[in-house]
Amino acid sequence: MAREDKLVKLKIDNVYKEYEGRNGKMVALNGVNLDIAENEFICVVGPSGCGKSTLLNIIAGLLEPTSGAVYLDGKQIEGTGVERGVVFQQYALFPWRTVIKNVMFGLEMKKVPKDQTEQIARKYIKAVGLEGFENSYPKELSGGMKQRVAIARAYAANPEVLLLDEPFGALDAQTRVQLQTELLNTWEQEKKTCFFITHDVDEAIILAQRVIIMSARPGRIKKIVNIDIPYPRTQETKSHPRFLELKAEIWNEVYQEFLAVRK
Amino acid sequence: MNEKGTKKKKIVISDKVWLLISLLAALLVWYLLSIGEATGRSFPFADKVVPSVKTMIDRGAFWKDIASSMTCVGIGFGLGFVTALPVAFLMAWYLPIQKIIEPWINFIRNIPALAYAPLLVITFGVGQKPAVILIWICTFMTMSITIYQGIKNIDVTLIKAARVLGANDFDIFLKIICPATVPFIITAIRLGLGAALTTLLAAESTGAQAGIGMRIRSLSNSFESAPMLMYIILLGIIGLVLLKIVDMIERKLTGWQEKIN
C-alpha cells in the first residue's frame, strides 16, 4: 500500500496561523504540511492547545490560515464547502428540528427535491441505528444518539472529506466504543476521506491508517505513525501485540508534548 | 424520620385543589381587611365590589374603559414589537448601532414612564395619542433589549454547522437565527405585555377620556372604593389572561426547547 501512487485528496501546504491575543501574537500553527490520500483515515492526536482544532477549522474553511493553503483535489479551498463535512464535539444539532429534519438540512441547502431528501435522510438514520427516532427532537436523545444524528447529517450531505473534531470526547466509554465501531463500518462502506481529531490514543489507533502526532504550541506535525494493523478492526484489536507497541510509542510522544505544555 | 414517613400516607394534592385553597385564602384575607375599621374603607368585600361592575356598565363606562385601554395597549405594544424586532437584529448585526443605541435604551428604561408622560402631552396633546406613544416607548425598550441579548446568545456552533452544510447568509438568518431567537422573542413579549400594563396608568394620566387607568384615578377623586377595587382586580385579570395566551403560544412554538427544572 504505497501512499505515493494514491491520489492526494487533501493537501495541507505550509499552513501557518497566528492569533491576536491579549499578550500579543500567539502562533497556533507553525508550518503544517500534510498530504492525505483519497479514502484515507487520518487521526490527529496532541495535547490540548496544540492547534489541532484550529487545523480542522482551517480545512473546513471556518478559519483562514495566516499564510499557506489547503488544497482539495488540487484546488485551493476558499471558505466552507459541502464537499467538506464536519462533525463537532458538541453535536451542534438544531434543537428546533426533529432528527429527520436535522439530517435533511444539508440536502435542503443543496436544493435536492423533497421526496429524495427524505429518502436519503431515512437511509442514513437507519445506518446510524436510529430508526424510529425520526420525529424525535434532540432534547429527547442521549449524547450518543445526538452524535449519531450529527454523523448521519454529515453523511447525508454527501461530502468527500469528513472532518471530525473530537466527536466522541463527551461520551461515556461504552458509547464511545460503540460509535467507533459504527464509524469504522460506515467508513468501510462509504469510503470517505476522514480527518479525525482525538486526544484518546486507543481511539486513534483503532480508527486510523495514519496517526499524526502534533507538538505543543506552536503546533506542528511532530511525527506520523503508520498503523499497520489490517481492517476490520474490532475491540479485540486492542489486545493485539502490535496495537500495544504502537500505543506505547504514540503515548510516549504525546506525553512528552503534554509535559512541554505544562512547563 | 424515615420510619415515620412509611407509616404516614402521603397526601397528594392536585394543582387545581391548590388553586382553590389559594383562592379561599385570598378571600379570607380580603374579608378580614374589609371588616377592619381602617382598612374596610379601602377594601370593601366582594359583595360590594362585584355589583359595582353593573354600576359602571349602567354609567356607560365599563366597556368603554376596557375598549379604550385595550386599544392603547394593543396599538402601543404592537408598535413596540414591530420596531423592537428589527432594532434588536440591527444591534446584534452592526456593532456601531449597538454601541450608539444600547446605552440610551438602558438609560431611559430605568426612568418611570410617569415622569416623562407630561412631556408627551406637550407635544402630542391630550387623549389616546400620547398614551399609545408612551406604551410604545416602554414596550419597545424592554423588548428590543431582551431580543438583542437573545440573538447575542445564539450558539455559534449552530451557525458553523449550518455553514459547513452549505447554508448561505440568508439561509442562516432564516433557518438558524430566526428559529433560535423565537424563545427570546416569546420572553420579550411576556416582559413587553407586563411593561404595557404597568405603563397604562401613567399613559392614561395624559388626559384620557376613558380607560381603566383613567377611571381608577377619577374614582379615587370621588372616594368610590368599591368600583375602584373592581377596576384594579380587572387589571390583574387582564394581565393574567394575556400571559396565559403567551404561555399557549410558547408551548406551540418552542416545544423543542430543553427545559431546566
Short mmCIF file of C-alpha atoms in Angstrom, two decimals:
data_model
loop_
_atom_site.label_atom_id
_atom_site.label_comp_id
_atom_site.label_asym_id
_atom_site.label_seq_id
_atom_site.Cartn_x
_atom_site.Cartn_y
_atom_site.Cartn_z
CA MET A 1 0.00 0.00 0.00
CA ALA A 2 2.41 2.66 -1.11
CA ARG A 3 0.86 6.01 -0.50
CA GLU A 4 2.73 7.64 -3.39
CA ASP A 5 0.65 6.01 -6.07
CA LYS A 6 -2.59 7.01 -4.39
CA LEU A 7 -4.38 10.20 -5.27
CA VAL A 8 -3.76 13.13 -2.96
CA LYS A 9 -7.22 14.22 -1.86
CA LEU A 10 -6.31 16.90 0.61
CA LYS A 11 -3.07 18.81 0.63
CA ILE A 12 -2.15 20.93 3.61
CA ASP A 13 0.58 23.21 2.38
CA ASN A 14 2.71 25.08 4.88
CA VAL A 15 -0.24 26.28 6.94
CA TYR A 16 0.66 28.96 9.45
CA LYS A 17 -1.86 30.54 11.79
CA GLU A 18 -1.42 33.20 14.41
CA TYR A 19 -3.97 34.81 16.68
CA GLU A 20 -4.02 38.31 18.05
CA GLY A 21 -4.11 37.55 21.77
CA ARG A 22 -4.15 39.72 24.87
CA ASN A 23 -0.42 39.22 25.32
CA GLY A 24 0.41 39.94 21.71
CA LYS A 25 0.66 37.44 18.90
CA MET A 26 0.16 33.78 19.56
CA VAL A 27 1.23 31.22 16.99
CA ALA A 28 -1.25 28.36 16.84
CA LEU A 29 0.12 26.51 13.83
CA ASN A 30 3.70 26.82 12.69
CA GLY A 31 4.01 25.45 9.20
CA VAL A 32 1.93 22.31 8.88
CA ASN A 33 2.44 20.14 5.80
CA LEU A 34 0.43 17.00 5.15
CA ASP A 35 -0.84 15.05 2.17
CA ILE A 36 -3.96 13.00 2.77
CA ALA A 37 -4.85 10.32 0.25
CA GLU A 38 -8.30 9.63 -1.10
CA ASN A 39 -10.34 7.44 1.29
CA GLU A 40 -7.64 7.65 3.91
CA PHE A 41 -8.50 7.66 7.60
CA ILE A 42 -6.27 10.08 9.48
CA CYS A 43 -6.29 10.67 13.23
CA VAL A 44 -4.64 13.67 14.79
CA VAL A 45 -3.52 13.48 18.41
CA GLY A 46 -1.77 16.03 20.56
CA PRO A 47 -2.04 17.87 23.85
CA SER A 48 -4.82 20.40 24.23
CA GLY A 49 -3.88 23.75 22.80
CA CYS A 50 -1.64 22.21 20.13
CA GLY A 51 -3.75 23.72 17.38
CA LYS A 52 -5.41 20.52 16.16
CA SER A 53 -8.87 22.10 16.26
CA THR A 54 -7.51 25.18 14.53
CA LEU A 55 -6.17 22.97 11.76
CA LEU A 56 -9.55 21.26 11.38
CA ASN A 57 -11.34 24.60 11.24
CA ILE A 58 -8.94 25.78 8.55
CA ILE A 59 -9.59 22.66 6.46
CA ALA A 60 -13.33 23.16 6.99
CA GLY A 61 -12.98 26.75 5.81
CA LEU A 62 -14.33 28.17 9.07
CA LEU A 63 -10.95 29.83 9.71
CA GLU A 64 -8.45 31.31 7.30
CA PRO A 65 -4.77 30.50 7.63
CA THR A 66 -2.45 33.48 8.14
CA SER A 67 -0.30 32.00 5.40
CA GLY A 68 -0.18 28.74 3.49
CA ALA A 69 -3.14 26.99 1.93
CA VAL A 70 -5.24 23.87 1.81
CA TYR A 71 -5.95 22.15 -1.50
CA LEU A 72 -8.77 19.77 -2.23
CA ASP A 73 -8.23 17.77 -5.42
CA GLY A 74 -5.53 20.27 -6.32
CA LYS A 75 -7.83 23.27 -5.97
CA GLN A 76 -7.22 25.78 -3.20
CA ILE A 77 -10.16 25.91 -0.80
CA GLU A 78 -11.88 29.17 -0.01
CA GLY A 79 -14.42 29.25 2.79
CA THR A 80 -16.69 26.37 3.64
CA GLY A 81 -17.92 23.84 1.12
CA VAL A 82 -20.32 20.93 1.13
CA GLU A 83 -17.54 18.62 -0.06
CA ARG A 84 -16.05 19.00 3.44
CA GLY A 85 -18.46 17.84 6.15
CA VAL A 86 -17.85 18.49 9.85
CA VAL A 87 -18.91 16.65 13.00
CA PHE A 88 -18.49 18.80 16.10
CA GLN A 89 -17.81 17.65 19.63
CA GLN A 90 -20.88 19.48 20.96
CA TYR A 91 -23.13 17.77 18.38
CA ALA A 92 -24.43 21.14 17.09
CA LEU A 93 -27.85 19.73 16.26
CA PHE A 94 -30.56 22.25 15.51
CA PRO A 95 -32.79 21.85 18.58
CA TRP A 96 -35.95 23.09 16.81
CA ARG A 97 -35.67 20.42 14.15
CA THR A 98 -36.56 16.78 14.53
CA VAL A 99 -33.96 14.09 13.86
CA ILE A 100 -35.04 13.65 10.24
CA LYS A 101 -35.22 17.41 9.65
CA ASN A 102 -31.70 17.76 11.05
CA VAL A 103 -30.39 15.08 8.72
CA MET A 104 -32.22 16.72 5.81
CA PHE A 105 -30.67 20.15 6.41
CA GLY A 106 -27.66 19.77 4.11
CA LEU A 107 -29.84 18.32 1.37
CA GLU A 108 -32.29 21.21 1.68
CA MET A 109 -29.38 23.59 1.21
CA LYS A 110 -28.38 21.68 -1.93
CA LYS A 111 -31.97 22.08 -3.20
CA VAL A 112 -32.42 18.34 -3.56
CA PRO A 113 -36.08 17.53 -4.38
CA LYS A 114 -38.14 16.90 -1.28
CA ASP A 115 -39.06 13.25 -1.91
CA GLN A 116 -35.41 12.32 -2.45
CA THR A 117 -34.31 14.33 0.59
CA GLU A 118 -36.49 12.28 2.86
CA GLN A 119 -35.40 9.01 1.33
CA ILE A 120 -31.70 9.82 1.72
CA ALA A 121 -32.23 11.04 5.28
CA ARG A 122 -34.04 7.83 6.22
CA LYS A 123 -31.22 5.77 4.74
CA TYR A 124 -28.61 7.46 6.94
CA ILE A 125 -30.79 7.45 10.04
CA LYS A 126 -31.07 3.71 9.54
CA ALA A 127 -27.31 3.45 9.02
CA VAL A 128 -26.62 5.02 12.42
CA GLY A 129 -29.26 2.83 14.06
CA LEU A 130 -31.80 5.49 14.88
CA GLU A 131 -34.80 4.10 13.03
CA GLY A 132 -37.95 5.01 14.91
CA PHE A 133 -36.49 8.27 16.22
CA GLU A 134 -37.07 10.25 13.00
CA ASN A 135 -39.59 12.56 14.63
CA SER A 136 -37.87 13.00 17.98
CA TYR A 137 -36.37 16.30 18.99
CA PRO A 138 -32.68 16.44 20.03
CA LYS A 139 -33.66 17.14 23.64
CA GLU A 140 -35.23 13.69 23.79
CA LEU A 141 -31.98 11.93 22.81
CA SER A 142 -28.94 10.83 24.80
CA GLY A 143 -25.48 12.18 23.99
CA GLY A 144 -24.56 9.12 21.94
CA MET A 145 -27.77 9.33 19.95
CA LYS A 146 -27.23 13.03 19.31
CA GLN A 147 -23.79 12.37 17.92
CA ARG A 148 -25.22 9.60 15.71
CA VAL A 149 -27.66 12.14 14.29
CA ALA A 150 -24.79 14.57 13.69
CA ILE A 151 -22.84 11.85 11.85
CA ALA A 152 -25.90 10.94 9.77
CA ARG A 153 -26.41 14.62 8.99
CA ALA A 154 -22.80 14.98 7.82
CA TYR A 155 -23.01 11.82 5.69
CA ALA A 156 -26.36 12.73 4.15
CA ALA A 157 -24.88 15.89 2.64
CA ASN A 158 -22.51 13.51 0.82
CA PRO A 159 -19.15 15.19 1.50
CA GLU A 160 -15.92 13.88 0.03
CA VAL A 161 -13.98 14.62 3.20
CA LEU A 162 -15.33 14.17 6.70
CA LEU A 163 -13.77 16.29 9.43
CA LEU A 164 -14.45 15.11 12.97
CA ASP A 165 -13.45 17.31 15.90
CA GLU A 166 -13.22 15.07 18.97
CA PRO A 167 -16.69 13.78 18.16
CA PHE A 168 -16.77 11.16 20.93
CA GLY A 169 -14.99 13.25 23.53
CA ALA A 170 -18.10 13.97 25.56
CA LEU A 171 -19.42 10.40 25.58
CA ASP A 172 -19.05 7.66 28.16
CA ALA A 173 -16.57 4.84 27.47
CA GLN A 174 -19.12 2.24 26.34
CA THR A 175 -20.96 4.56 23.96
CA ARG A 176 -17.64 5.75 22.62
CA VAL A 177 -16.50 2.22 21.76
CA GLN A 178 -19.82 1.51 20.10
CA LEU A 179 -19.69 4.65 17.99
CA GLN A 180 -16.09 3.93 16.98
CA THR A 181 -17.16 0.54 15.64
CA GLU A 182 -20.10 2.07 13.82
CA LEU A 183 -17.94 4.82 12.33
CA LEU A 184 -15.46 2.23 11.05
CA ASN A 185 -18.26 0.22 9.47
CA THR A 186 -19.67 3.28 7.76
CA TRP A 187 -16.23 4.31 6.59
CA GLU A 188 -15.58 0.87 5.12
CA GLN A 189 -18.88 1.09 3.23
CA GLU A 190 -18.80 4.71 2.12
CA LYS A 191 -15.03 5.17 1.82
CA LYS A 192 -14.78 8.82 2.56
CA THR A 193 -11.59 10.60 3.47
CA CYS A 194 -11.70 11.07 7.23
CA PHE A 195 -9.78 13.57 9.30
CA PHE A 196 -10.44 12.75 12.93
CA ILE A 197 -9.19 14.69 15.94
CA THR A 198 -8.92 13.00 19.30
CA HIS A 199 -6.84 13.00 22.43
CA ASP A 200 -7.56 9.33 23.03
CA VAL A 201 -4.60 7.30 21.73
CA ASP A 202 -6.57 3.99 21.72
CA GLU A 203 -9.25 5.60 19.62
CA ALA A 204 -6.68 6.95 17.17
CA ILE A 205 -5.03 3.53 16.65
CA ILE A 206 -8.32 1.65 16.31
CA LEU A 207 -9.57 4.04 13.65
CA ALA A 208 -6.70 5.41 11.65
CA GLN A 209 -4.42 4.30 8.88
CA ARG A 210 -2.03 7.04 9.93
CA VAL A 211 -1.82 8.83 13.24
CA ILE A 212 -0.49 12.38 13.17
CA ILE A 213 1.15 13.48 16.41
CA MET A 214 1.23 17.21 16.90
CA SER A 215 3.67 19.07 19.05
CA ALA A 216 2.76 21.52 21.77
CA ARG A 217 2.21 25.16 20.86
CA PRO A 218 3.13 26.42 18.37
CA GLY A 219 1.55 23.38 16.76
CA ARG A 220 3.32 21.46 14.06
CA ILE A 221 3.49 17.85 12.99
CA LYS A 222 5.93 16.05 15.23
CA LYS A 223 5.62 12.54 13.93
CA ILE A 224 3.46 10.46 11.61
CA VAL A 225 2.89 6.84 12.62
CA ASN A 226 1.58 4.26 10.14
CA ILE A 227 -0.91 1.91 11.75
CA ASP A 228 -0.12 -1.37 10.06
CA ILE A 229 -2.93 -3.36 11.63
CA PRO A 230 -5.33 -4.65 8.99
CA TYR A 231 -9.03 -3.78 8.95
CA PRO A 232 -11.62 -4.77 10.00
CA ARG A 233 -10.52 -3.76 13.46
CA THR A 234 -12.59 -4.57 16.49
CA GLN A 235 -12.24 -4.14 20.22
CA GLU A 236 -10.14 -7.34 20.26
CA THR A 237 -7.56 -5.45 18.22
CA LYS A 238 -6.74 -3.62 21.42
CA SER A 239 -5.02 -6.73 22.81
CA HIS A 240 -3.07 -7.29 19.57
CA PRO A 241 0.69 -7.10 20.36
CA ARG A 242 1.23 -4.62 17.53
CA PHE A 243 -1.51 -2.43 18.95
CA LEU A 244 0.25 -2.34 22.31
CA GLU A 245 3.56 -1.48 20.67
CA LEU A 246 2.04 1.38 18.71
CA LYS A 247 0.15 2.57 21.74
CA ALA A 248 3.34 2.74 23.80
CA GLU A 249 5.13 4.60 21.01
CA ILE A 250 2.39 7.16 20.38
CA TRP A 251 1.52 7.59 24.02
CA ASN A 252 5.15 8.33 24.82
CA GLU A 253 5.34 11.01 22.13
CA VAL A 254 2.09 12.64 23.18
CA TYR A 255 3.09 12.56 26.83
CA GLN A 256 6.35 14.37 26.09
CA GLU A 257 4.35 17.11 24.41
CA PHE A 258 1.92 17.19 27.30
CA LEU A 259 4.86 17.78 29.65
CA ALA A 260 6.15 20.52 27.35
CA VAL A 261 2.81 22.33 27.71
CA ARG A 262 2.94 22.03 31.47
CA LYS A 263 6.33 23.73 31.63
CA MET B 1 -37.94 10.12 60.22
CA ASN B 2 -37.96 7.52 57.51
CA GLU B 3 -39.91 5.06 59.64
CA LYS B 4 -42.46 7.68 60.38
CA GLY B 5 -42.68 8.52 56.70
CA THR B 6 -43.51 4.96 55.73
CA LYS B 7 -46.27 4.76 58.28
CA LYS B 8 -47.82 8.02 57.32
CA LYS B 9 -49.56 8.04 53.98
CA LYS B 10 -48.52 10.99 51.87
CA ILE B 11 -51.47 13.00 50.68
CA VAL B 12 -51.12 14.21 47.11
CA ILE B 13 -52.94 17.43 46.38
CA SER B 14 -53.58 18.28 42.75
CA ASP B 15 -52.74 21.68 41.32
CA LYS B 16 -56.41 22.51 40.91
CA VAL B 17 -57.08 21.91 44.58
CA TRP B 18 -54.09 24.07 45.47
CA LEU B 19 -55.52 26.83 43.31
CA LEU B 20 -58.82 26.55 45.15
CA ILE B 21 -57.09 26.67 48.54
CA SER B 22 -55.11 29.70 47.42
CA LEU B 23 -58.29 31.42 46.26
CA LEU B 24 -60.04 30.74 49.55
CA ALA B 25 -57.04 32.05 51.48
CA ALA B 26 -57.11 35.26 49.45
CA LEU B 27 -60.83 35.66 50.03
CA LEU B 28 -60.27 35.23 53.75
CA VAL B 29 -57.57 37.92 53.80
CA TRP B 30 -59.85 40.16 51.76
CA TYR B 31 -62.71 39.56 54.16
CA LEU B 32 -60.54 40.33 57.18
CA LEU B 33 -59.39 43.54 55.52
CA SER B 34 -62.99 44.51 54.78
CA ILE B 35 -64.14 44.17 58.39
CA GLY B 36 -61.15 46.09 59.73
CA GLU B 37 -62.13 49.58 60.84
CA ALA B 38 -59.41 51.41 58.94
CA THR B 39 -58.87 49.00 56.06
CA GLY B 40 -62.58 48.41 55.47
CA ARG B 41 -62.93 51.77 53.77
CA SER B 42 -60.41 50.91 51.04
CA PHE B 43 -61.17 47.21 50.82
CA PRO B 44 -64.92 46.62 50.66
CA PHE B 45 -65.69 42.90 50.31
CA ALA B 46 -66.76 41.08 47.16
CA ASP B 47 -70.48 41.62 47.88
CA LYS B 48 -69.95 45.34 47.19
CA VAL B 49 -67.21 45.06 44.58
CA VAL B 50 -68.89 42.57 42.22
CA PRO B 51 -72.13 44.56 41.85
CA SER B 52 -70.07 47.63 41.01
CA VAL B 53 -69.47 46.02 37.61
CA LYS B 54 -73.17 46.60 36.93
CA THR B 55 -73.00 50.13 38.31
CA MET B 56 -70.19 51.00 35.91
CA ILE B 57 -71.96 49.33 32.98
CA ASP B 58 -75.07 51.39 33.80
CA ARG B 59 -72.98 54.54 33.84
CA GLY B 60 -71.86 53.57 30.34
CA ALA B 61 -68.20 53.47 31.41
CA PHE B 62 -67.24 49.82 31.89
CA TRP B 63 -66.99 48.58 28.30
CA LYS B 64 -65.73 51.92 27.04
CA ASP B 65 -62.90 51.83 29.59
CA ILE B 66 -61.86 48.31 28.69
CA ALA B 67 -62.03 49.06 24.97
CA SER B 68 -60.04 52.26 25.33
CA SER B 69 -57.32 50.71 27.48
CA MET B 70 -57.02 47.63 25.33
CA THR B 71 -56.76 49.79 22.21
CA CYS B 72 -53.89 51.74 23.80
CA VAL B 73 -52.15 48.57 24.98
CA GLY B 74 -52.78 46.78 21.68
CA ILE B 75 -51.52 49.56 19.41
CA GLY B 76 -48.70 50.61 21.73
CA PHE B 77 -47.49 47.06 22.24
CA GLY B 78 -47.90 46.25 18.54
CA LEU B 79 -45.81 49.26 17.53
CA GLY B 80 -43.30 48.41 20.23
CA PHE B 81 -42.96 44.87 18.92
CA VAL B 82 -42.61 45.66 15.22
CA THR B 83 -39.98 48.30 15.95
CA ALA B 84 -38.10 46.35 18.63
CA LEU B 85 -37.62 43.32 16.37
CA PRO B 86 -35.62 45.00 13.57
CA VAL B 87 -33.73 47.23 16.01
CA ALA B 88 -32.69 44.18 18.05
CA PHE B 89 -31.43 42.44 14.91
CA LEU B 90 -29.60 45.57 13.75
CA MET B 91 -27.94 45.94 17.15
CA ALA B 92 -26.84 42.31 17.04
CA TRP B 93 -25.57 42.62 13.46
CA TYR B 94 -23.84 46.01 13.42
CA LEU B 95 -21.59 46.98 16.28
CA PRO B 96 -21.86 50.78 15.80
CA ILE B 97 -25.65 50.64 16.02
CA GLN B 98 -25.46 48.66 19.23
CA LYS B 99 -22.78 50.94 20.69
CA ILE B 100 -24.82 54.05 19.98
CA ILE B 101 -28.31 52.86 20.86
CA GLU B 102 -27.95 50.38 23.71
CA PRO B 103 -26.73 52.75 26.46
CA TRP B 104 -29.67 55.07 25.80
CA ILE B 105 -32.21 52.29 25.87
CA ASN B 106 -30.82 51.20 29.22
CA PHE B 107 -30.83 54.80 30.44
CA ILE B 108 -34.44 55.58 29.53
CA ARG B 109 -35.67 52.13 30.55
CA ASN B 110 -34.96 52.88 34.19
CA ILE B 111 -36.92 56.13 34.26
CA PRO B 112 -40.54 55.64 35.35
CA ALA B 113 -42.87 56.41 32.46
CA LEU B 114 -44.95 58.65 34.69
CA ALA B 115 -42.01 61.06 34.85
CA TYR B 116 -41.89 61.88 31.16
CA ALA B 117 -45.57 61.36 30.32
CA PRO B 118 -46.26 65.14 30.66
CA LEU B 119 -43.58 65.86 28.04
CA LEU B 120 -45.50 63.75 25.55
CA VAL B 121 -48.68 65.67 26.27
CA ILE B 122 -46.91 68.93 25.43
CA THR B 123 -46.01 67.60 22.01
CA PHE B 124 -48.91 65.31 21.17
CA GLY B 125 -51.77 66.92 23.05
CA VAL B 126 -54.19 65.08 25.28
CA GLY B 127 -56.08 61.85 24.61
CA GLN B 128 -55.13 58.46 23.33
CA LYS B 129 -52.24 59.51 21.13
CA PRO B 130 -49.71 60.29 23.89
CA ALA B 131 -50.92 57.20 25.79
CA VAL B 132 -50.19 54.95 22.84
CA ILE B 133 -46.81 56.57 22.30
CA LEU B 134 -45.87 56.13 25.95
CA ILE B 135 -46.70 52.42 25.87
CA TRP B 136 -44.86 52.13 22.59
CA ILE B 137 -41.70 53.62 24.11
CA CYS B 138 -41.81 51.41 27.20
CA THR B 139 -42.55 48.15 25.41
CA PHE B 140 -40.01 48.94 22.69
CA MET B 141 -37.20 49.35 25.18
CA THR B 142 -37.95 46.21 27.16
CA MET B 143 -38.41 44.07 24.08
CA SER B 144 -35.51 45.36 21.97
CA ILE B 145 -33.01 44.69 24.76
CA THR B 146 -34.42 41.23 25.51
CA ILE B 147 -34.42 40.13 21.86
CA TYR B 148 -30.98 41.62 21.26
CA GLN B 149 -29.49 39.70 24.17
CA GLY B 150 -31.18 36.56 22.87
CA ILE B 151 -29.65 36.89 19.42
CA LYS B 152 -26.26 37.51 21.02
CA ASN B 153 -26.57 34.26 22.95
CA ILE B 154 -27.17 32.04 19.94
CA ASP B 155 -24.71 29.14 19.93
CA VAL B 156 -22.10 29.91 17.23
CA THR B 157 -21.52 26.21 16.67
CA LEU B 158 -25.03 26.03 15.19
CA ILE B 159 -24.13 28.73 12.69
CA LYS B 160 -20.87 26.92 11.87
CA ALA B 161 -22.74 23.63 11.48
CA ALA B 162 -25.19 25.27 9.08
CA ARG B 163 -22.39 26.90 7.11
CA VAL B 164 -20.47 23.66 6.54
CA LEU B 165 -23.71 22.09 5.35
CA GLY B 166 -23.89 24.69 2.62
CA ALA B 167 -26.05 27.43 4.13
CA ASN B 168 -25.50 30.98 2.86
CA ASP B 169 -26.07 34.16 4.91
CA PHE B 170 -29.73 34.30 4.00
CA ASP B 171 -30.29 30.63 4.94
CA ILE B 172 -28.51 31.20 8.22
CA PHE B 173 -30.71 34.15 9.06
CA LEU B 174 -33.94 32.40 8.09
CA LYS B 175 -33.23 28.85 9.23
CA ILE B 176 -30.91 29.32 12.20
CA ILE B 177 -31.07 32.82 13.68
CA CYS B 178 -34.85 33.15 13.40
CA PRO B 179 -35.87 29.85 14.99
CA ALA B 180 -33.12 30.16 17.60
CA THR B 181 -34.45 33.59 18.53
CA VAL B 182 -38.08 32.51 18.95
CA PRO B 183 -37.75 31.63 22.67
CA PHE B 184 -36.26 35.06 23.36
CA ILE B 185 -38.99 36.75 21.35
CA ILE B 186 -41.58 34.97 23.49
CA THR B 187 -39.81 36.13 26.64
CA ALA B 188 -39.71 39.64 25.19
CA ILE B 189 -43.47 39.51 24.50
CA ARG B 190 -44.12 38.42 28.07
CA LEU B 191 -41.99 41.24 29.50
CA GLY B 192 -43.41 43.69 26.96
CA LEU B 193 -47.01 42.93 27.96
CA GLY B 194 -46.09 43.41 31.60
CA ALA B 195 -44.48 46.74 30.72
CA ALA B 196 -47.54 47.78 28.71
CA LEU B 197 -49.92 47.14 31.58
CA THR B 198 -47.76 48.79 34.22
CA THR B 199 -47.38 51.80 31.95
CA LEU B 200 -51.13 52.02 31.39
CA LEU B 201 -51.76 54.16 34.47
CA ALA B 202 -49.03 56.61 33.53
CA ALA B 203 -50.25 56.56 29.93
CA GLU B 204 -53.83 57.40 30.88
CA SER B 205 -52.72 60.21 33.12
CA THR B 206 -52.29 62.19 29.92
CA GLY B 207 -55.85 63.43 29.81
CA ALA B 208 -57.51 60.29 28.51
CA GLN B 209 -61.31 60.39 28.10
CA ALA B 210 -61.78 56.76 29.15
CA GLY B 211 -59.69 53.78 30.21
CA ILE B 212 -59.05 51.60 33.20
CA GLY B 213 -56.17 53.73 34.45
CA MET B 214 -58.05 56.98 33.95
CA ARG B 215 -61.14 55.54 35.72
CA ILE B 216 -59.16 54.39 38.76
CA ARG B 217 -57.82 57.91 39.06
CA SER B 218 -61.22 59.58 38.74
CA LEU B 219 -62.94 57.12 41.11
CA SER B 220 -60.27 57.82 43.68
CA ASN B 221 -61.16 61.51 43.49
CA SER B 222 -64.75 60.67 44.42
CA PHE B 223 -63.74 58.08 47.08
CA GLU B 224 -65.68 55.27 45.40
CA SER B 225 -63.55 52.42 46.63
CA ALA B 226 -65.77 49.51 45.53
CA PRO B 227 -65.66 50.20 41.78
CA MET B 228 -62.05 51.29 42.15
CA LEU B 229 -61.06 47.95 43.65
CA MET B 230 -63.08 46.23 40.93
CA TYR B 231 -61.04 48.04 38.25
CA ILE B 232 -57.78 47.15 39.98
CA ILE B 233 -58.74 43.48 40.07
CA LEU B 234 -59.83 43.75 36.43
CA LEU B 235 -56.34 44.98 35.53
CA GLY B 236 -54.89 41.93 37.25
CA ILE B 237 -57.24 39.58 35.43
CA ILE B 238 -56.39 41.10 32.05
CA GLY B 239 -52.70 40.64 32.78
CA LEU B 240 -53.23 37.03 33.78
CA VAL B 241 -55.27 36.24 30.66
CA LEU B 242 -52.68 37.82 28.37
CA LEU B 243 -49.86 35.84 29.98
CA LYS B 244 -51.85 32.61 29.64
CA ILE B 245 -52.22 33.32 25.93
CA VAL B 246 -48.45 33.84 25.64
CA ASP B 247 -47.87 30.56 27.51
CA MET B 248 -50.06 28.78 24.99
CA ILE B 249 -48.19 30.28 22.05
CA GLU B 250 -44.91 29.36 23.69
CA ARG B 251 -45.89 25.73 24.10
CA LYS B 252 -46.86 25.62 20.42
CA LEU B 253 -43.70 27.26 19.12
CA THR B 254 -40.89 26.21 21.42
CA GLY B 255 -41.79 22.70 22.48
CA TRP B 256 -38.36 21.65 21.21
CA GLN B 257 -36.59 23.64 23.89
CA GLU B 258 -34.66 21.91 26.61
CA LYS B 259 -36.17 22.89 29.95
CA ILE B 260 -34.18 23.07 33.14
CA ASN B 261 -36.29 22.02 36.06
#
